C-alpha cells in the first residue's frame, strides 16, 4: 500500500492544483498520506512521533515533526 504513495503518478493524480505538494518540506506528501491512512487514534504529536520512529528510524533522532507542520501540510 505504501509503495503506491511513492509513485509520481499517484501524487500527480492527488493534486487539485499544479502548485500542490511542490515544496520539499519535512512533512511531505507521502508522510501526510501515510499518517492519515494509518488513522490517528492518540494525540497528533504522539502519532507523528510513532510514525517517525516506525517508518523513518534513520531520521527519527535528527528531525521532529510538529503538529503545526502536519496541519500545514
CSV table of N, CA and C in Angstrom, one decimal:
chain,number,residue,atom,x,y,z
A,1,UNK,N,0.8,-1.2,0.0
A,1,UNK,CA,0.0,0.0,0.0
A,1,UNK,C,0.9,1.3,0.0
A,2,UNK,N,1.9,1.3,0.9
A,2,UNK,CA,2.7,2.5,1.0
A,2,UNK,C,3.6,2.7,-0.2
A,3,UNK,N,3.9,1.6,-1.0
A,3,UNK,CA,4.7,1.8,-2.2
A,3,UNK,C,3.9,2.6,-3.2
A,4,UNK,N,2.6,2.5,-3.2
A,4,UNK,CA,1.8,3.3,-4.2
A,4,UNK,C,2.0,4.8,-3.9
A,5,UNK,N,2.2,5.2,-2.7
A,5,UNK,CA,2.4,6.6,-2.3
A,5,UNK,C,3.7,7.2,-2.9
A,6,UNK,N,4.6,6.3,-3.2
A,6,UNK,CA,5.9,6.8,-3.7
A,6,UNK,C,5.9,6.9,-5.3
A,7,UNK,N,4.8,6.5,-5.9
A,7,UNK,CA,4.7,6.6,-7.3
A,7,UNK,C,4.4,8.0,-7.8
A,8,UNK,N,5.2,8.6,-8.6
A,8,UNK,CA,4.9,10.0,-9.1
A,8,UNK,C,3.5,10.2,-9.7
A,9,UNK,N,3.0,9.2,-10.3
A,9,UNK,CA,1.7,9.3,-10.9
A,9,UNK,C,0.6,9.5,-9.9
A,10,UNK,N,0.7,8.8,-8.8
A,10,UNK,CA,-0.2,8.9,-7.7
A,10,UNK,C,-0.3,10.3,-7.1
A,11,UNK,N,0.9,10.8,-6.9
A,11,UNK,CA,1.0,12.2,-6.4
A,11,UNK,C,0.4,13.2,-7.4
A,12,UNK,N,0.6,13.0,-8.6
A,12,UNK,CA,0.1,13.9,-9.6
A,12,UNK,C,-1.5,13.8,-9.7
A,13,UNK,N,-2.0,12.6,-9.5
A,13,UNK,CA,-3.5,12.5,-9.5
A,13,UNK,C,-4.1,13.1,-8.3
A,14,UNK,N,-3.4,13.1,-7.2
A,14,UNK,CA,-3.9,13.6,-5.9
A,14,UNK,C,-3.9,15.1,-5.9
A,15,UNK,N,-3.2,15.8,-6.8
A,15,UNK,CA,-3.2,17.2,-6.8
A,15,UNK,C,-4.5,17.8,-7.3
A,16,UNK,N,-5.0,18.9,-6.6
A,16,UNK,CA,-6.1,19.7,-7.2
A,16,UNK,C,-5.6,20.8,-8.1
A,17,UNK,N,-4.4,21.3,-7.7
A,17,UNK,CA,-3.8,22.4,-8.4
A,17,UNK,C,-2.4,22.0,-8.8
A,18,UNK,N,-1.8,22.5,-9.9
A,18,UNK,CA,-0.5,22.1,-10.2
A,18,UNK,C,0.6,22.6,-9.2
A,19,UNK,N,0.2,23.5,-8.3
A,19,UNK,CA,1.1,24.0,-7.3
A,19,UNK,C,1.1,23.2,-6.0
A,20,UNK,N,0.2,22.3,-5.9
A,20,UNK,CA,0.1,21.4,-4.7
A,20,UNK,C,1.3,20.5,-4.6
A,21,UNK,N,1.8,20.4,-3.3
A,21,UNK,CA,2.9,19.5,-3.0
A,21,UNK,C,4.1,19.7,-3.9
A,22,UNK,N,4.5,21.0,-4.1
A,22,UNK,CA,5.7,21.2,-4.9
A,22,UNK,C,6.9,21.5,-4.0
A,23,UNK,N,6.6,22.0,-2.8
A,23,UNK,CA,7.8,22.3,-1.9
A,23,UNK,C,8.2,21.0,-1.2
A,24,UNK,N,9.5,21.0,-0.9
A,24,UNK,CA,10.1,19.8,-0.2
A,24,UNK,C,10.2,20.2,1.3
A,25,UNK,N,9.2,19.7,2.0
A,25,UNK,CA,9.1,20.0,3.4
A,25,UNK,C,9.4,18.8,4.3
A,26,UNK,N,9.6,19.0,5.6
A,26,UNK,CA,9.8,17.9,6.5
A,26,UNK,C,8.6,16.9,6.4
A,27,UNK,N,7.4,17.4,6.4
A,27,UNK,CA,6.2,16.5,6.3
A,27,UNK,C,5.8,16.6,4.8
A,28,UNK,N,6.2,15.7,4.0
A,28,UNK,CA,5.8,15.8,2.6
A,28,UNK,C,4.6,15.0,2.2
A,29,UNK,N,4.2,14.9,1.0
A,29,UNK,CA,3.0,14.2,0.5
A,29,UNK,C,2.9,12.8,1.0
A,30,UNK,N,4.0,12.0,0.9
A,30,UNK,CA,4.0,10.6,1.3
A,30,UNK,C,3.7,10.5,2.8
A,31,UNK,N,4.4,11.3,3.6
A,31,UNK,CA,4.2,11.3,5.0
A,31,UNK,C,2.8,11.6,5.4
A,32,UNK,N,2.3,12.7,4.8
A,32,UNK,CA,0.9,13.1,5.2
A,32,UNK,C,-0.1,12.0,4.9
A,33,UNK,N,0.0,11.4,3.7
A,33,UNK,CA,-0.9,10.4,3.3
A,33,UNK,C,-0.7,9.1,4.2
A,34,UNK,N,0.5,8.8,4.5
A,34,UNK,CA,0.7,7.6,5.3
A,34,UNK,C,0.1,7.8,6.7
A,35,UNK,N,0.3,9.0,7.3
A,35,UNK,CA,-0.2,9.2,8.6
A,35,UNK,C,-1.7,9.2,8.6
A,36,UNK,N,-2.3,9.8,7.6
A,36,UNK,CA,-3.8,9.8,7.5
A,36,UNK,C,-4.3,8.4,7.3
A,37,UNK,N,-3.7,7.7,6.5
A,37,UNK,CA,-4.2,6.3,6.2
A,37,UNK,C,-4.0,5.4,7.5
A,38,UNK,N,-3.0,5.7,8.3
A,38,UNK,CA,-2.7,5.0,9.5
A,38,UNK,C,-3.8,5.3,10.6
A,39,UNK,N,-4.6,6.3,10.4
A,39,UNK,CA,-5.7,6.7,11.3
A,39,UNK,C,-5.1,7.1,12.6
A,40,UNK,N,-5.3,8.4,12.9
A,40,UNK,CA,-4.9,9.0,14.1
A,40,UNK,C,-5.8,8.6,15.3
A,41,UNK,N,-5.3,7.9,16.3
A,41,UNK,CA,-6.1,7.5,17.4
A,41,UNK,C,-5.7,8.2,18.7
A,42,UNK,N,-4.5,8.6,18.8
A,42,UNK,CA,-4.0,9.3,20.0
A,42,UNK,C,-3.8,10.8,19.7
A,43,UNK,N,-3.1,11.5,20.5
A,43,UNK,CA,-2.9,12.9,20.1
A,43,UNK,C,-2.0,12.9,18.9
A,44,UNK,N,-2.2,14.0,18.2
A,44,UNK,CA,-1.5,14.2,16.9
A,44,UNK,C,0.0,14.1,17.1
A,45,UNK,N,0.6,14.7,18.1
A,45,UNK,CA,2.0,14.7,18.3
A,45,UNK,C,2.5,13.3,18.6
A,46,UNK,N,1.8,12.5,19.4
A,46,UNK,CA,2.2,11.1,19.7
A,46,UNK,C,2.1,10.3,18.4
A,47,UNK,N,1.1,10.4,17.6
A,47,UNK,CA,1.0,9.7,16.3
A,47,UNK,C,2.2,10.1,15.4
A,48,UNK,N,2.5,11.4,15.4
A,48,UNK,CA,3.6,11.8,14.5
A,48,UNK,C,4.9,11.2,15.0
A,49,UNK,N,5.2,11.2,16.3
A,49,UNK,CA,6.4,10.6,16.8
A,49,UNK,C,6.4,9.1,16.5
A,50,UNK,N,5.3,8.4,16.7
A,50,UNK,CA,5.2,7.0,16.4
A,50,UNK,C,5.5,6.7,15.0
A,51,UNK,N,4.9,7.5,14.1
A,51,UNK,CA,5.1,7.3,12.6
A,51,UNK,C,6.6,7.4,12.3
A,52,UNK,N,7.2,8.5,12.8
A,52,UNK,CA,8.6,8.8,12.5
A,52,UNK,C,9.5,7.6,13.0
A,53,UNK,N,9.3,7.1,14.2
A,53,UNK,CA,10.1,6.1,14.8
A,53,UNK,C,9.9,4.7,14.0
A,54,UNK,N,8.7,4.5,13.6
A,54,UNK,CA,8.4,3.2,12.9
A,54,UNK,C,8.8,3.2,11.4
A,55,UNK,N,8.5,4.3,10.7
A,55,UNK,CA,8.8,4.3,9.3
A,55,UNK,C,10.0,5.1,8.9
A,56,UNK,N,10.5,5.9,9.7
A,56,UNK,CA,11.7,6.7,9.4
A,56,UNK,C,12.8,6.6,10.5
A,57,UNK,N,13.2,5.4,10.9
A,57,UNK,CA,14.1,5.3,12.0
A,57,UNK,C,15.4,6.0,11.9
A,58,UNK,N,15.9,6.1,10.7
A,58,UNK,CA,17.2,6.7,10.5
A,58,UNK,C,17.1,8.2,10.7
A,59,UNK,N,16.0,8.8,10.5
A,59,UNK,CA,15.9,10.3,10.7
A,59,UNK,C,15.2,10.6,12.0
A,60,UNK,N,14.7,9.6,12.7
A,60,UNK,CA,13.9,9.9,14.0
A,60,UNK,C,14.7,10.7,15.0
A,61,UNK,N,16.0,10.5,15.1
A,61,UNK,CA,16.8,11.2,16.0
A,61,UNK,C,17.3,12.6,15.5
A,62,UNK,N,17.2,12.8,14.2
A,62,UNK,CA,17.7,14.0,13.6
A,62,UNK,C,16.6,15.1,13.5
A,63,UNK,N,15.4,14.7,13.2
A,63,UNK,CA,14.3,15.6,13.0
A,63,UNK,C,13.1,15.3,13.8
A,64,UNK,N,12.2,16.3,13.9
A,64,UNK,CA,11.0,16.1,14.5
A,64,UNK,C,9.9,16.7,13.7
A,65,UNK,N,8.7,16.1,13.7
A,65,UNK,CA,7.5,16.6,13.1
A,65,UNK,C,6.7,17.3,14.2
A,66,UNK,N,6.2,18.5,14.0
A,66,UNK,CA,5.3,19.1,14.9
A,66,UNK,C,3.9,19.0,14.4
A,67,UNK,N,2.9,19.1,15.3
A,67,UNK,CA,1.5,19.0,14.9
A,67,UNK,C,1.2,20.2,14.0
A,68,UNK,N,1.9,21.3,14.2
A,68,UNK,CA,1.7,22.5,13.4
A,68,UNK,C,2.2,22.3,11.9
A,69,UNK,N,3.3,21.6,11.8
A,69,UNK,CA,3.8,21.3,10.4
A,69,UNK,C,2.9,20.3,9.7
A,70,UNK,N,2.4,19.3,10.5
A,70,UNK,CA,1.5,18.4,9.9
A,70,UNK,C,0.2,19.0,9.5
A,71,UNK,N,-0.4,19.9,10.3
A,71,UNK,CA,-1.6,20.6,10.0
A,71,UNK,C,-1.4,21.5,8.7
A,72,UNK,N,-0.2,22.1,8.6
A,72,UNK,CA,0.1,23.0,7.5
A,72,UNK,C,0.1,22.2,6.2
A,73,UNK,N,0.8,21.0,6.3
A,73,UNK,CA,0.9,20.1,5.2
A,73,UNK,C,-0.4,19.6,4.7
